[in-house]
Structure formats: structure tokens, C-alpha cells
mmCIF file of C-alpha atoms in Angstrom:
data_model
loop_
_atom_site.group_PDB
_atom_site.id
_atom_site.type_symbol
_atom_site.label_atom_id
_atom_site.label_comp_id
_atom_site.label_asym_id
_atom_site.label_seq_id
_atom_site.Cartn_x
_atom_site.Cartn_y
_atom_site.Cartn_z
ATOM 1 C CA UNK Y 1 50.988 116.264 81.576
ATOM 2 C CA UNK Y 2 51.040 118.390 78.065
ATOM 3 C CA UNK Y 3 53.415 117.043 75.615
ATOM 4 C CA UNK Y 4 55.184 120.393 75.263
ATOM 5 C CA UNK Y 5 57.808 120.334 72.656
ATOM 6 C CA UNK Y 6 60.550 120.435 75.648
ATOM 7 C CA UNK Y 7 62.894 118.670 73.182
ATOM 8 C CA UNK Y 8 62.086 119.686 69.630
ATOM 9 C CA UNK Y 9 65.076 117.782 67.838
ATOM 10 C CA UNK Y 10 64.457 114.611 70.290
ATOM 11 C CA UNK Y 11 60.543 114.520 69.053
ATOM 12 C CA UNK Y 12 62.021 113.550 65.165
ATOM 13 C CA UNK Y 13 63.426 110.280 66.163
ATOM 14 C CA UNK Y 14 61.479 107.295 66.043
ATOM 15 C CA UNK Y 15 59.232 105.998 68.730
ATOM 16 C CA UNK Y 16 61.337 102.923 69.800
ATOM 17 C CA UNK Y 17 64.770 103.630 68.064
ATOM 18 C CA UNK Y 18 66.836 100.983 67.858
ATOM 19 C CA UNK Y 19 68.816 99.538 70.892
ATOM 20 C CA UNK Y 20 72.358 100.650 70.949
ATOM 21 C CA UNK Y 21 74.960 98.087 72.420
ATOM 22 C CA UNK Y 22 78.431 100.206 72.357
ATOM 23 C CA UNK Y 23 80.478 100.305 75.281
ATOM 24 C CA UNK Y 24 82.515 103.564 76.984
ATOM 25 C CA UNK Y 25 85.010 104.336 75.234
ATOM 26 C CA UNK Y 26 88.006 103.971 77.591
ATOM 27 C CA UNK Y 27 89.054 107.606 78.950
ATOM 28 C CA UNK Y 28 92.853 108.213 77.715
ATOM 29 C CA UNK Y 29 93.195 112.116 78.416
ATOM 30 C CA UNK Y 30 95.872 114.099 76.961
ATOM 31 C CA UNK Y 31 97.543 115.578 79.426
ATOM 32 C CA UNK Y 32 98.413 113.817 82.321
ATOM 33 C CA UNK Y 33 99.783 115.986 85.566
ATOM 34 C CA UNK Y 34 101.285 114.758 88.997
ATOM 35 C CA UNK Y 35 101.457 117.266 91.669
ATOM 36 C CA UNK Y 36 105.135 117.048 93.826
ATOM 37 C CA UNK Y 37 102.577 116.042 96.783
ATOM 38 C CA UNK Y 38 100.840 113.653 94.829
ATOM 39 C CA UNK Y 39 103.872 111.792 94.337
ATOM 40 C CA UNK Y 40 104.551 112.148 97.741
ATOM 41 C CA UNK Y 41 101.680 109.645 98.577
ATOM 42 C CA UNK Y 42 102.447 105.909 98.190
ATOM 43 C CA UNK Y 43 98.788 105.716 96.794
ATOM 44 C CA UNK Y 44 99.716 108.208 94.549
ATOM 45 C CA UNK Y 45 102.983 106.121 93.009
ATOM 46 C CA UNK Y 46 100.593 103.414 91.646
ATOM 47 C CA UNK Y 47 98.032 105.826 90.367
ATOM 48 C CA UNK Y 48 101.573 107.063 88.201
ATOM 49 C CA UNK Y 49 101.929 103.101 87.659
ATOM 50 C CA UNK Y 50 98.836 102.848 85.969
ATOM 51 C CA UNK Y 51 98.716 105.947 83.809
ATOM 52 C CA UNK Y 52 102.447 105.432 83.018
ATOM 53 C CA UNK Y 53 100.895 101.302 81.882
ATOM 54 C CA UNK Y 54 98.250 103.495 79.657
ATOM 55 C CA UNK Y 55 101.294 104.160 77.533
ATOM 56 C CA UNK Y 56 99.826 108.342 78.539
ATOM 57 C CA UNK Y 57 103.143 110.597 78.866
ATOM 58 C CA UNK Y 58 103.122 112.233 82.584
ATOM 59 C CA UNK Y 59 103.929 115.909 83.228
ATOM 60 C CA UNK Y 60 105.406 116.234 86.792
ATOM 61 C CA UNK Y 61 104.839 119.706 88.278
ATOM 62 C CA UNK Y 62 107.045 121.395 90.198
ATOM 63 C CA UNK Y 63 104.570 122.977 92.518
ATOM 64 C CA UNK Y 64 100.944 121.593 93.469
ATOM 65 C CA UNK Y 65 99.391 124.476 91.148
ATOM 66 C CA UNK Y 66 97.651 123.401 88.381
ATOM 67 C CA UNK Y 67 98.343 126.160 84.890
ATOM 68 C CA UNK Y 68 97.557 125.788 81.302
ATOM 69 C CA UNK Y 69 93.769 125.008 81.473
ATOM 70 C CA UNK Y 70 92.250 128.405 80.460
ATOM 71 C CA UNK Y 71 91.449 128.913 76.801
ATOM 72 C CA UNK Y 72 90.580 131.739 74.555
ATOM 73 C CA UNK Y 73 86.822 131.127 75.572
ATOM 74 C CA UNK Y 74 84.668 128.899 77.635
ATOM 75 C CA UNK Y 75 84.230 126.013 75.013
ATOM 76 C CA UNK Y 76 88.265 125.987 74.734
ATOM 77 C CA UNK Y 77 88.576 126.180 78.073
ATOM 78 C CA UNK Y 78 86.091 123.367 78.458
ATOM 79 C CA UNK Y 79 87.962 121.040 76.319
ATOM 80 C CA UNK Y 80 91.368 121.694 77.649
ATOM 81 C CA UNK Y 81 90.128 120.488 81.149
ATOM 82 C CA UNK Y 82 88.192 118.063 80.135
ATOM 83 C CA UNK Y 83 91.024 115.972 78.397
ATOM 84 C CA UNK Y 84 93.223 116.531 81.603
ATOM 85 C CA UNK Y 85 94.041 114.315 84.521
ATOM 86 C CA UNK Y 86 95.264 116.154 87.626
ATOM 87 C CA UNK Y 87 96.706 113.901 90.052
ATOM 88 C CA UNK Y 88 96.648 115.681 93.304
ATOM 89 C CA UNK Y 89 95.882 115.383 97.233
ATOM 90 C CA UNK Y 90 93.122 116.442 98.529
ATOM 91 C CA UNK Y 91 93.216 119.394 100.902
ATOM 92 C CA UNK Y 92 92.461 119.438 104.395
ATOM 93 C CA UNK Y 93 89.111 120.314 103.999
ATOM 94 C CA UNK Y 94 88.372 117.152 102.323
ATOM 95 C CA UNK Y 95 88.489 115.735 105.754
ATOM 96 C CA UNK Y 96 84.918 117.228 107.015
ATOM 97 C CA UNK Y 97 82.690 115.643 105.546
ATOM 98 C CA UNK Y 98 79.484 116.970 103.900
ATOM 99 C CA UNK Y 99 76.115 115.532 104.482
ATOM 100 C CA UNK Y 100 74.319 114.425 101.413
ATOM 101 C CA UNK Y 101 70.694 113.217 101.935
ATOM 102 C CA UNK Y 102 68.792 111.565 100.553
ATOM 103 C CA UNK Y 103 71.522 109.247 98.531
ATOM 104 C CA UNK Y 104 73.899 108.409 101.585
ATOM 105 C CA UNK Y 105 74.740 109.908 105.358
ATOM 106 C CA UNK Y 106 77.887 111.460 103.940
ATOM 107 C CA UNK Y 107 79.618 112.728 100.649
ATOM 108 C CA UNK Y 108 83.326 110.967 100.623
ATOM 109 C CA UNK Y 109 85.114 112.215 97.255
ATOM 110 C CA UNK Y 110 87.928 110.192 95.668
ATOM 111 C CA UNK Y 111 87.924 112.442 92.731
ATOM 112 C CA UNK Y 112 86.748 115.931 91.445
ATOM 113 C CA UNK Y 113 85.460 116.067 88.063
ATOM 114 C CA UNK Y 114 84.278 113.375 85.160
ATOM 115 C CA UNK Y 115 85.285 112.358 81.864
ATOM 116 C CA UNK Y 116 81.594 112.183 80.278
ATOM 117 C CA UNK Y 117 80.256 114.945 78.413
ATOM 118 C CA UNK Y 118 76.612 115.317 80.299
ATOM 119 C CA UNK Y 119 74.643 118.024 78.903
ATOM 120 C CA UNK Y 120 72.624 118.564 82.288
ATOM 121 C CA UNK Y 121 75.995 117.960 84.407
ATOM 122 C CA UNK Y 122 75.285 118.054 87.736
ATOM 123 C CA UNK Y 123 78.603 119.421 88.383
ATOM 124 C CA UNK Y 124 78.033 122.538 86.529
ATOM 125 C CA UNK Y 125 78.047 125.387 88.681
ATOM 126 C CA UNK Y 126 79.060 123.280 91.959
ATOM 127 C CA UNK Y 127 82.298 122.664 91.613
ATOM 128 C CA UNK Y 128 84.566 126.039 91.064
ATOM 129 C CA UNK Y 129 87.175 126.645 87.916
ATOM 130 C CA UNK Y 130 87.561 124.526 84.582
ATOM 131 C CA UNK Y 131 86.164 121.088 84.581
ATOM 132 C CA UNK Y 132 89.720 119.503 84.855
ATOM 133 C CA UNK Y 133 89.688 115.367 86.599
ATOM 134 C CA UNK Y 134 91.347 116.032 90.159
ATOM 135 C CA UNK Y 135 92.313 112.080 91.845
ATOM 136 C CA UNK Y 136 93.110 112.433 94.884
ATOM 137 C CA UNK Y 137 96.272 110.926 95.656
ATOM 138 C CA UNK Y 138 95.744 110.769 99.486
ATOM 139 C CA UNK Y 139 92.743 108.341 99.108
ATOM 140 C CA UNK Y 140 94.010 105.947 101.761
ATOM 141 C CA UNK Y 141 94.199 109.259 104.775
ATOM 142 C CA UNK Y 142 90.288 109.929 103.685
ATOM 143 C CA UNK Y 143 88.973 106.430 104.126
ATOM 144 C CA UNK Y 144 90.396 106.310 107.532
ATOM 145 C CA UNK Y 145 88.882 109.556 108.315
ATOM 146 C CA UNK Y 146 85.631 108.459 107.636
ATOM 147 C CA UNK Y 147 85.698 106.147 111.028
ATOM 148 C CA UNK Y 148 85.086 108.901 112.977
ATOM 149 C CA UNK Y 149 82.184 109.285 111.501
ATOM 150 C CA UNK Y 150 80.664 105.958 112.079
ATOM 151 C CA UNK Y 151 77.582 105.722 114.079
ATOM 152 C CA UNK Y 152 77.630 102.759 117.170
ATOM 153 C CA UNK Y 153 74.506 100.672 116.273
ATOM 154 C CA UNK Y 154 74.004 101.636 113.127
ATOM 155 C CA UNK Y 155 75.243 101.327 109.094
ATOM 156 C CA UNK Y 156 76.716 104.579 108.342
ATOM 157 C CA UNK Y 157 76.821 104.850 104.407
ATOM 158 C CA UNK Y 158 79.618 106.680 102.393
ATOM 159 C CA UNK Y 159 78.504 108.224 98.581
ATOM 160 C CA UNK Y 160 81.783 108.480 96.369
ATOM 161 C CA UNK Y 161 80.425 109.777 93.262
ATOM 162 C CA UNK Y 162 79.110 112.899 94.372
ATOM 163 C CA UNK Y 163 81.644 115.093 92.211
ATOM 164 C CA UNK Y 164 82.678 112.090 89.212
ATOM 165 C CA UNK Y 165 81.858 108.707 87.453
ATOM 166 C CA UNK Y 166 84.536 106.592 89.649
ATOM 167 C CA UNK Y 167 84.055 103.941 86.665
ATOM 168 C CA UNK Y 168 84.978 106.338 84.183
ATOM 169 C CA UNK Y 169 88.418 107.139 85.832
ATOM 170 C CA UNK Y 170 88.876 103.690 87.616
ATOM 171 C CA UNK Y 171 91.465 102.364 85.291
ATOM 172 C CA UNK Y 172 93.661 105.201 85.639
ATOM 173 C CA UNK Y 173 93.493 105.460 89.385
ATOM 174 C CA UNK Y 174 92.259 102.184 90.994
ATOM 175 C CA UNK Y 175 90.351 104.037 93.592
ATOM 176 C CA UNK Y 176 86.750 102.428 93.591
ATOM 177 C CA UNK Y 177 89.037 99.230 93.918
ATOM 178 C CA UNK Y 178 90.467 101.019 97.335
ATOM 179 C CA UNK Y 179 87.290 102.056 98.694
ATOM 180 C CA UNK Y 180 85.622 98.580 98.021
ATOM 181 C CA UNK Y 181 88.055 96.690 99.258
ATOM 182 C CA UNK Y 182 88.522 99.133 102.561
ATOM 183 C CA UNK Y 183 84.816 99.421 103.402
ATOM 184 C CA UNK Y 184 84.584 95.292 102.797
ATOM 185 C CA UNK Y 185 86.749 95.401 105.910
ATOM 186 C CA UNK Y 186 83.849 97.833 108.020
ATOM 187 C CA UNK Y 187 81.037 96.108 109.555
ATOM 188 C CA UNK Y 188 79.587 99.476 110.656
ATOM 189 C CA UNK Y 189 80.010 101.077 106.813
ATOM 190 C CA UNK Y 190 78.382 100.852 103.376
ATOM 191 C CA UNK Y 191 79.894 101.868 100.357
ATOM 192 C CA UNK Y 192 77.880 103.618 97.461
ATOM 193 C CA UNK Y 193 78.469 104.452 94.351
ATOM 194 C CA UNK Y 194 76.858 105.134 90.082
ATOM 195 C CA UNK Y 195 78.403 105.326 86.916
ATOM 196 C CA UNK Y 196 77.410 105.672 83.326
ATOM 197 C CA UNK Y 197 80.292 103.323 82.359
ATOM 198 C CA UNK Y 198 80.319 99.736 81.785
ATOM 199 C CA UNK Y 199 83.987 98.244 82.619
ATOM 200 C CA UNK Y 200 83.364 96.555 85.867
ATOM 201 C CA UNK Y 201 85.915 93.138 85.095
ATOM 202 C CA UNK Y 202 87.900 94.151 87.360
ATOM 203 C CA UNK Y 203 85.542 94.760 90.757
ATOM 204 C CA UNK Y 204 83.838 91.645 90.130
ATOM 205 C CA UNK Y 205 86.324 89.411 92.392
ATOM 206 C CA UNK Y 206 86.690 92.074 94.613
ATOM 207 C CA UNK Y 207 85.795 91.189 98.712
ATOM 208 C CA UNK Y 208 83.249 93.984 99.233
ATOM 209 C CA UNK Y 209 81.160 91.505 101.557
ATOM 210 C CA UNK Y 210 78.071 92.962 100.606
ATOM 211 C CA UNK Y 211 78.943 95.953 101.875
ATOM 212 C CA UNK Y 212 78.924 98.371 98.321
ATOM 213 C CA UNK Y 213 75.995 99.151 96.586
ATOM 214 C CA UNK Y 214 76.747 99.588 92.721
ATOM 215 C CA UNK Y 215 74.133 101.895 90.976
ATOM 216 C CA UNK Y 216 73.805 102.474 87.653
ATOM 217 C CA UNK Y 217 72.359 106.378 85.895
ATOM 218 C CA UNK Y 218 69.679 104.898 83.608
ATOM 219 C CA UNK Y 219 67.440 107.340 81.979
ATOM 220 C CA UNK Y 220 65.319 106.547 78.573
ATOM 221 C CA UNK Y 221 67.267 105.879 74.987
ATOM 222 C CA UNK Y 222 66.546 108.981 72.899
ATOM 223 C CA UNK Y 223 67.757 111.469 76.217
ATOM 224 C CA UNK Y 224 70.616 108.976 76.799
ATOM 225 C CA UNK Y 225 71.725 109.426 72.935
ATOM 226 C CA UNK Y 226 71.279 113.118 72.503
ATOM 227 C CA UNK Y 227 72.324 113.869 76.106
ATOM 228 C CA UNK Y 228 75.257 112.266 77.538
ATOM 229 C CA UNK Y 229 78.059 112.219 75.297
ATOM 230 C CA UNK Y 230 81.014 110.092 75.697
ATOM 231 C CA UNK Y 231 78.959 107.528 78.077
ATOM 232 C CA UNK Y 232 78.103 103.672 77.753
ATOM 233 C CA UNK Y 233 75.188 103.015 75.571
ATOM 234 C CA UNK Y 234 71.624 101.679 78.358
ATOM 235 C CA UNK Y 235 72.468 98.368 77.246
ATOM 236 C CA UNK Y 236 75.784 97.833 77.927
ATOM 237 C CA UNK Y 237 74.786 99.813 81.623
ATOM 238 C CA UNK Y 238 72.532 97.024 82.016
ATOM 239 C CA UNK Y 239 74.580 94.199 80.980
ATOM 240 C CA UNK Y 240 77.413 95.824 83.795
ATOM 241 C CA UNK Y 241 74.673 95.622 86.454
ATOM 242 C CA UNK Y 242 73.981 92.170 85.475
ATOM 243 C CA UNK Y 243 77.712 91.399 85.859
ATOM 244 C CA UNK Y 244 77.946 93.169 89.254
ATOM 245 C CA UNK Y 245 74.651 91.733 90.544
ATOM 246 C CA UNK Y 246 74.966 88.130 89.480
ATOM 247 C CA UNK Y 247 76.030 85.847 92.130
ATOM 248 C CA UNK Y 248 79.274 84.756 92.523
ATOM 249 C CA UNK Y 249 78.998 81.277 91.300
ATOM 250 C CA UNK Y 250 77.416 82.109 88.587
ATOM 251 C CA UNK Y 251 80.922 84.604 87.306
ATOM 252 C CA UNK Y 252 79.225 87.717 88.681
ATOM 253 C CA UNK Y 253 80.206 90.025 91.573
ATOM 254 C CA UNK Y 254 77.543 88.938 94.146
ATOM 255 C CA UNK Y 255 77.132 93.352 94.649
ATOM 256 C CA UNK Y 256 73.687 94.583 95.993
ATOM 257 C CA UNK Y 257 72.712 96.588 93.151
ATOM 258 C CA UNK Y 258 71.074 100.289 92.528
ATOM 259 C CA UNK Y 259 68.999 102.097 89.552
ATOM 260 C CA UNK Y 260 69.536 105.965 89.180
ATOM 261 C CA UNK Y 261 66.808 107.118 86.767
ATOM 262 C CA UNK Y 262 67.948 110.454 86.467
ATOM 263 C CA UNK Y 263 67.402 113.135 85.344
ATOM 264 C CA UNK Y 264 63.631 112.523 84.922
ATOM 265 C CA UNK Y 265 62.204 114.050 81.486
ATOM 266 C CA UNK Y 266 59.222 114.542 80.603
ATOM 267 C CA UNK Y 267 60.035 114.945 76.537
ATOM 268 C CA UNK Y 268 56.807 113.586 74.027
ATOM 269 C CA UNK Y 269 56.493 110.176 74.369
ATOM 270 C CA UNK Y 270 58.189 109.942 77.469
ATOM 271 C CA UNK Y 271 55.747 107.280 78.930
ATOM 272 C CA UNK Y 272 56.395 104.823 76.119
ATOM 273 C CA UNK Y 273 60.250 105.355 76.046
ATOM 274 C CA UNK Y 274 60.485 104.578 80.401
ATOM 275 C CA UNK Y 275 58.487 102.019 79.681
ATOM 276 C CA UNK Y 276 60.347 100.493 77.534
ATOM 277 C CA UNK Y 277 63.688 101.347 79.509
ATOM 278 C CA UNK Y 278 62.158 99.490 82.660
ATOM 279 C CA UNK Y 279 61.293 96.666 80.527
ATOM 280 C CA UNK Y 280 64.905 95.856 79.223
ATOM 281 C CA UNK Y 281 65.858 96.031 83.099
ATOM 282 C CA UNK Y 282 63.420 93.544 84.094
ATOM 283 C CA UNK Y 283 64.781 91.344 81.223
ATOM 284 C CA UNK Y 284 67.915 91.984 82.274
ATOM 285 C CA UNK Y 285 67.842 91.496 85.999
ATOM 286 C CA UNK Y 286 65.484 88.049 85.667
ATOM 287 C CA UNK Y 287 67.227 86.522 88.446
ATOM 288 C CA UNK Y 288 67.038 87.225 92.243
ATOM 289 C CA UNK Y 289 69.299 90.212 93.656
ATOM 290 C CA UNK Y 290 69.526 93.254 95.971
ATOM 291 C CA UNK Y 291 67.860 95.544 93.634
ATOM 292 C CA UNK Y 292 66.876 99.587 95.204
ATOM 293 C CA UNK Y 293 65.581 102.580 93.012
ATOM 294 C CA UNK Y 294 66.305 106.444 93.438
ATOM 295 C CA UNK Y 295 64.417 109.127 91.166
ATOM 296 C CA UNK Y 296 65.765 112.391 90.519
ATOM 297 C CA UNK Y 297 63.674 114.785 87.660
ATOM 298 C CA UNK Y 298 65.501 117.428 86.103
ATOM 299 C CA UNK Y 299 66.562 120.472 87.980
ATOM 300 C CA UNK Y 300 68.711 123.480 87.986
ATOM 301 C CA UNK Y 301 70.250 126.839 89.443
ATOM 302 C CA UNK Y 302 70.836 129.845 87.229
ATOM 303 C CA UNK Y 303 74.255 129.853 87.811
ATOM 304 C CA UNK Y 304 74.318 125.816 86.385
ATOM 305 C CA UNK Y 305 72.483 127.333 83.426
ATOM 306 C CA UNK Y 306 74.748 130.081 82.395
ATOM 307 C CA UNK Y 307 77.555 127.631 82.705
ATOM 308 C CA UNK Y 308 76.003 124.434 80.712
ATOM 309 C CA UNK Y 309 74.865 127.324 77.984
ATOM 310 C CA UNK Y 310 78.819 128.278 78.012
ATOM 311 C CA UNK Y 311 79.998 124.239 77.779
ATOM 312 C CA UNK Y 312 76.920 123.499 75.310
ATOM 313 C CA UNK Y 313 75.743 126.244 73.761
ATOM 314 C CA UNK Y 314 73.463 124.366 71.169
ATOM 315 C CA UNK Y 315 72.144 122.380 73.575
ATOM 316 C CA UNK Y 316 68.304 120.898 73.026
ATOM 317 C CA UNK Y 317 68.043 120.786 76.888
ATOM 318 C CA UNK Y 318 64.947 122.696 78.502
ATOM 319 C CA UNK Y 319 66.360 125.527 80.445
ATOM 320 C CA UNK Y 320 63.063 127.702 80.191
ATOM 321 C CA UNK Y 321 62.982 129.235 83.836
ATOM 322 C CA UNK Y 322 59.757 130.614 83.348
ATOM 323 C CA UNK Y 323 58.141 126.734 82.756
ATOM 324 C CA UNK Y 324 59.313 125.738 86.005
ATOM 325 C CA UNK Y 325 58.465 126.328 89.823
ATOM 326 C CA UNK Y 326 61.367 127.445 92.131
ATOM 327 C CA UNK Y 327 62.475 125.316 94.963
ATOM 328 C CA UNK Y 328 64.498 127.451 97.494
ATOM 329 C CA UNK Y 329 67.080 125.785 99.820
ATOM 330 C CA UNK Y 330 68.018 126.392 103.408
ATOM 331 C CA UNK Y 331 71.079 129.073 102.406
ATOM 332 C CA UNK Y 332 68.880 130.780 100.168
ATOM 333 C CA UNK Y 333 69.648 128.890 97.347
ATOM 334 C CA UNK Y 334 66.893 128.425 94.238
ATOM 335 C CA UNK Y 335 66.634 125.619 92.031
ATOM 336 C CA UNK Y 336 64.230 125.206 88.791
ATOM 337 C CA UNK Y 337 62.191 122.159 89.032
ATOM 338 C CA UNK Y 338 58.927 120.864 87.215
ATOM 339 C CA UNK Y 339 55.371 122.218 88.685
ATOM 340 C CA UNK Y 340 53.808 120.531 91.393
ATOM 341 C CA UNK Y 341 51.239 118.785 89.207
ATOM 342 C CA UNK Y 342 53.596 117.358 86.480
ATOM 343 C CA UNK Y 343 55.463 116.432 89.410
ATOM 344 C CA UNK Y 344 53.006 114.443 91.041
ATOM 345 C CA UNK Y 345 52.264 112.789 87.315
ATOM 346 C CA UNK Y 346 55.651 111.996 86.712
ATOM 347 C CA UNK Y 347 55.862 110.477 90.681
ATOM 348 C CA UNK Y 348 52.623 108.509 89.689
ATOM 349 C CA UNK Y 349 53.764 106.744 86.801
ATOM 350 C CA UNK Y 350 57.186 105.661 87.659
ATOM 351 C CA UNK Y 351 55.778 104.458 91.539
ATOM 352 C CA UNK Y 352 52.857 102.133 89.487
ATOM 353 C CA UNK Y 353 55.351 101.159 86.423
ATOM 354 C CA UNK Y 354 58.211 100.346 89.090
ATOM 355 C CA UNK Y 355 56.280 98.218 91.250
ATOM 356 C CA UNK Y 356 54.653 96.112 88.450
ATOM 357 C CA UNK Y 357 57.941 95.097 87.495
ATOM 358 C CA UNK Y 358 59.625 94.678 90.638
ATOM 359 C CA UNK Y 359 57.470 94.648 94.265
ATOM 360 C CA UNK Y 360 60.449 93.614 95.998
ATOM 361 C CA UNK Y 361 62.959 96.131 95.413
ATOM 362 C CA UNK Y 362 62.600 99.510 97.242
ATOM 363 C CA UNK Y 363 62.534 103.450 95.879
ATOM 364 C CA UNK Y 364 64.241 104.822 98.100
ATOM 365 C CA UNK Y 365 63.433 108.406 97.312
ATOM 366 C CA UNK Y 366 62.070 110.837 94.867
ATOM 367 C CA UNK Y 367 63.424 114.021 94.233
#
């Protein structure tokens, strides 16, 4: 694969920079809203509990619409919903659930939104109106829709973090908390979910009966520092999946466990820097434990672009459409991804590098 200056400001760091350690910085927006519905919910009186334990002042609305997020211009605009917290319920759509292959049978959304300040957000572009947090107050009505759609015979899995970093917001809604302990209760069910953040303390003594995968988004240190603002540094990501994957009687949370490497780069030196990522996961992880891996390279629409280039307009991220090959969906849809043959490359190395490391533990996909 040419080492194309993809990321000229990322090729000036060092080789192996040094390891960073820092934690998340706990999420404390400023401006927190309740919707009248919201309050409505008895779920939705200890998500006030907890924001109102924060010490974070609460606006309550007097109708379930949500004003004051627009700003002069897109990067005001940006900022104003990003430091909000919209307590809401979810609207009856909610309740038909979405396919979403190849990470889980189907998409179940406690939230809308995420604190972290992603450069390649996956969210740009598919979720509609300022980047404002949405928690849905009426979690406890969408985990007992998902029953119906169990399969007899089968484990039917549930992905929650399609749409937000349910770590990032857990401390201000205790929802992963209600979906771990709700889907520990279904033999037919698995729970899924990733984060970039690191607090897990509080899921470790949790009764998920095996029954949640926790994942972590890894990706190598110099994308990780230029790239995703506002997140846990790799190594306290790691440390978090050590805590979640440990066994019980050893403090840890006894969780079958998950690595995200996403999104795939190929910046110069990218070999080296994986490497060295996958190296300080097999350090970490140097006991035995439910371990799976899911790939996903870097990839998106034009509408995604025009609206990271409005959140981040001095972005180093490669956005060249002409570099890429398109990928067309079913609805017509295209997406920018890398060319067949640095896609195969790419596929190559982190199949032989994974495996080395760990023969036991499945990749489950590549995208």
C-alpha cells in the first residue's frame, strides 16, 4: 500500500510516541433539559436524580420541544448541542426496530447522540438536526419491546450504541446499568455494546450472567490523539477491558469482552503503530477471557463529509473522494471506502497480526 501523505500533520509525530494514561474526563454538560413526558416516566425521575446528584441545574420544559440549540453558524451550533443533555422519551417509532448487521440482529437505542468529539463521527449525517444528547426516558417500555423480537432456538443479540457512547453518558442516566441488568434476566438475549470511555466501577458487580458483551473502539495512538477529542486515552480503554473482562474473583466483572478497531487508517507508518496497539492488548489481556474482534476501515457519504467539514473544518482527516472507490447500498445510497487492493492489504495484515497474538478469539467481521 503507498504511504500517501493521508495525514500530513500526523506523519510529524514520532514513530512510537509516548503512551498516554489519562482517563475521560467525566461529561458535565451545561444545559440540562427534562421534557414534561420525560418526567412522566418513573425511569425518567431517577435519570433527574442523578443529574440533579451532579450538582448540574435542570431546565424543565413546558412542552416536549426542544429550542435554543441553533447558533449563528454550524460550529456554534455544534457546541451548543454538544454541551446539552435532552432528557426525553423516545417516540413510537423507536419501537420497530432496525436491523443492523454485521455487529448485532437489531439496533436498540437508549440514547441519541455522544459527548466525544470524533472527527470521523459516525453519526454525522445519520442522525437529523444539531448533535444535542437525547436519553430516552422510556428505557424500561423499549427493553420489553424487544421480546417480541426474540427468536425460539436461538440468541437474538441487541446493539445499544448504535447512535452514542452509553459509557460516556452512563453516570447521568444509568441506562447501560438497565439494559445489563434486564437482558441478565433473558436466556434467549445478548446484550452488546462499545465505548471510548473508561469508567466501568460501577457495571463490574452488575448480574449480566454472561449475557453482555463489552467492546471497546481501539484504533492506533497518533489517530486516537489527533482524532477523537474528549475520549479516554488507549490505555486507560485497555485497563477498562481488563476490569470488565477479569473474572469475578479476581475484582473484575467476569463480561465476555469485544475489540472495535475502527476506523481502520492507513496513515505512514500505520503497520508499526497497529502493531504496537495489538501488542499493549495482548499485554493487557494475559489472562484467559471471552475475547471477539470486529474491523471497520474508514468510510463515508458526501452528505457525512459536508457535515464533519462544518463541525471540523480544519480537520487532518482524508476526505479526498476521488482516492477512494464507491460502495453503493441497497436504497441507492454511496459510501467512500479504500480501493479494493489496499483493502485486501489492510484485511491481510490485521487477519495474520490478530491471529499471532490471539488464535482463540474470533473476528467476527470486516468491513
Amino acid at each position: 500500500m503507498p504511504q500517501t501523505q493521508l495525514f500530513p500533520s500526523l506523519a510529524i509525530l514520532e514513530p512510537t510516541p509516548a503512551v498516554r494514561t489519562h482517563a475521560a474526563k467525566v461529561w458535565l454538560p451545561k444545559r440540562v433539559v427534562f421534557t414534561p413526558d420525560a418526567l412522566d416516566q418513573p425511569f425518567g425521575q431517577q435519570m433527574l436524580a442523578r443529574v440533579t446528584d451532579q450538582g448540574l441545574d435542570v431546565e424543565l420544559l413546558k412542552t416536549n420541544r426542544i429550542t435554543g440549540l441553533r447558533g449563528a453558524d454550524d460550529r456554534e451550533t455544534y457546541r451548543r448541542a454538544k454541551s446539552t443533555l435532552a432528557v426525553v422519551c423516545a417516540p413510537p417509532s423507536a419501537l420497530r426496530l432496525q436491523p443492523t448487521p454485521p455487529s448485532a440482529d437489531w439496533q436498540m437505542n437508549l440514547a441519541e447522540g455522544c459527548p466525544a468529539h470524533c472527527q470521523y463521527c459516525y453519526l454525522a449525517g445519520s442522525l437529523s438536526g444539531p448533535p444535542v444528547v437525547k436519553a430516552f426516558a422510556n428505557l424500561p417500555q423499549l427493553l420489553q419491546n424487544t421480546q417480541q423480537y426474540e427468536q425460539a432456538g436461538r440468541v437474538t443479540s441487541f446493539e445499544v450504541s448504535c447512535y452514542t457512547d452509553v459509557l460516556g453518558i452512563e453516570h447521568l442516566t444509568g441506562s447501560l446499568a438497565e439494559c445489563i441488568r434486564y437482558y441478565g434476566q433473558r436466556e434467549g438475549a445478548h446484550l452488546r455494546f462499545v465505548s471510548k470511555y473508561n469508567h466501568v466501577d460501577t457495571l463490574l458487580h452488575l448480574p449480566h450472567h454472561g449475557r453482555t458483551r463489552a467492546r471497546f473502539s481501539l484504533n492506533a495512538e497518533p489517530l486516537v490523539r489527533q482524532l477523537e477529542g474528549g475520549t479516554a486515552s488507549v490505555e486507560a480503554r485497555l485497563q477498562a477491558l481488563r476490569q470488565l473482562a477479569l473474572p469475578r474473583e479476581q475484582g473484575g466483572g467476569g463480561y465476555p469482552v469485544g475489540v472495535v478497531l475502527a476506523p481502520i487508517m492507513p496513515f505512514p507508518g500505520w503497520e508499526e503503530a497497529y502493531r504496537q496497539l495489538l501488542d499493549r492488548l495482548a499485554a493487557t489481556l494475559d489472562f484467559p477471557c471471552d475475547l471477539t474482534l470486529e474491523c471497520i476501515t474508514h468510510r463515508f457519504t458526501s452528505g457525512s463529509k459536508q457535515v464533519l467539514l462544518g463541525w471540523y473544518p480544519n480537520t487532518a482527516l482524508d476526505l479526498a473522494e476521488e482516492t477512494r472507490a464507491v460502495k453503493r447500498n441497497k436504497f441507492g445510497g454511496t459510501k467512500y471506502v479504500y480501493q479494493p487492493t489496499d483493502m485486501r492489504q489492510l484485511r491481510e495484515f490485521f487477519q495474520e497480526e490478530w491471529a499471532a497474538r490471539f488464535p482463540q478469539a474470533p473476528l467476527l467481521y470486516w468491513t
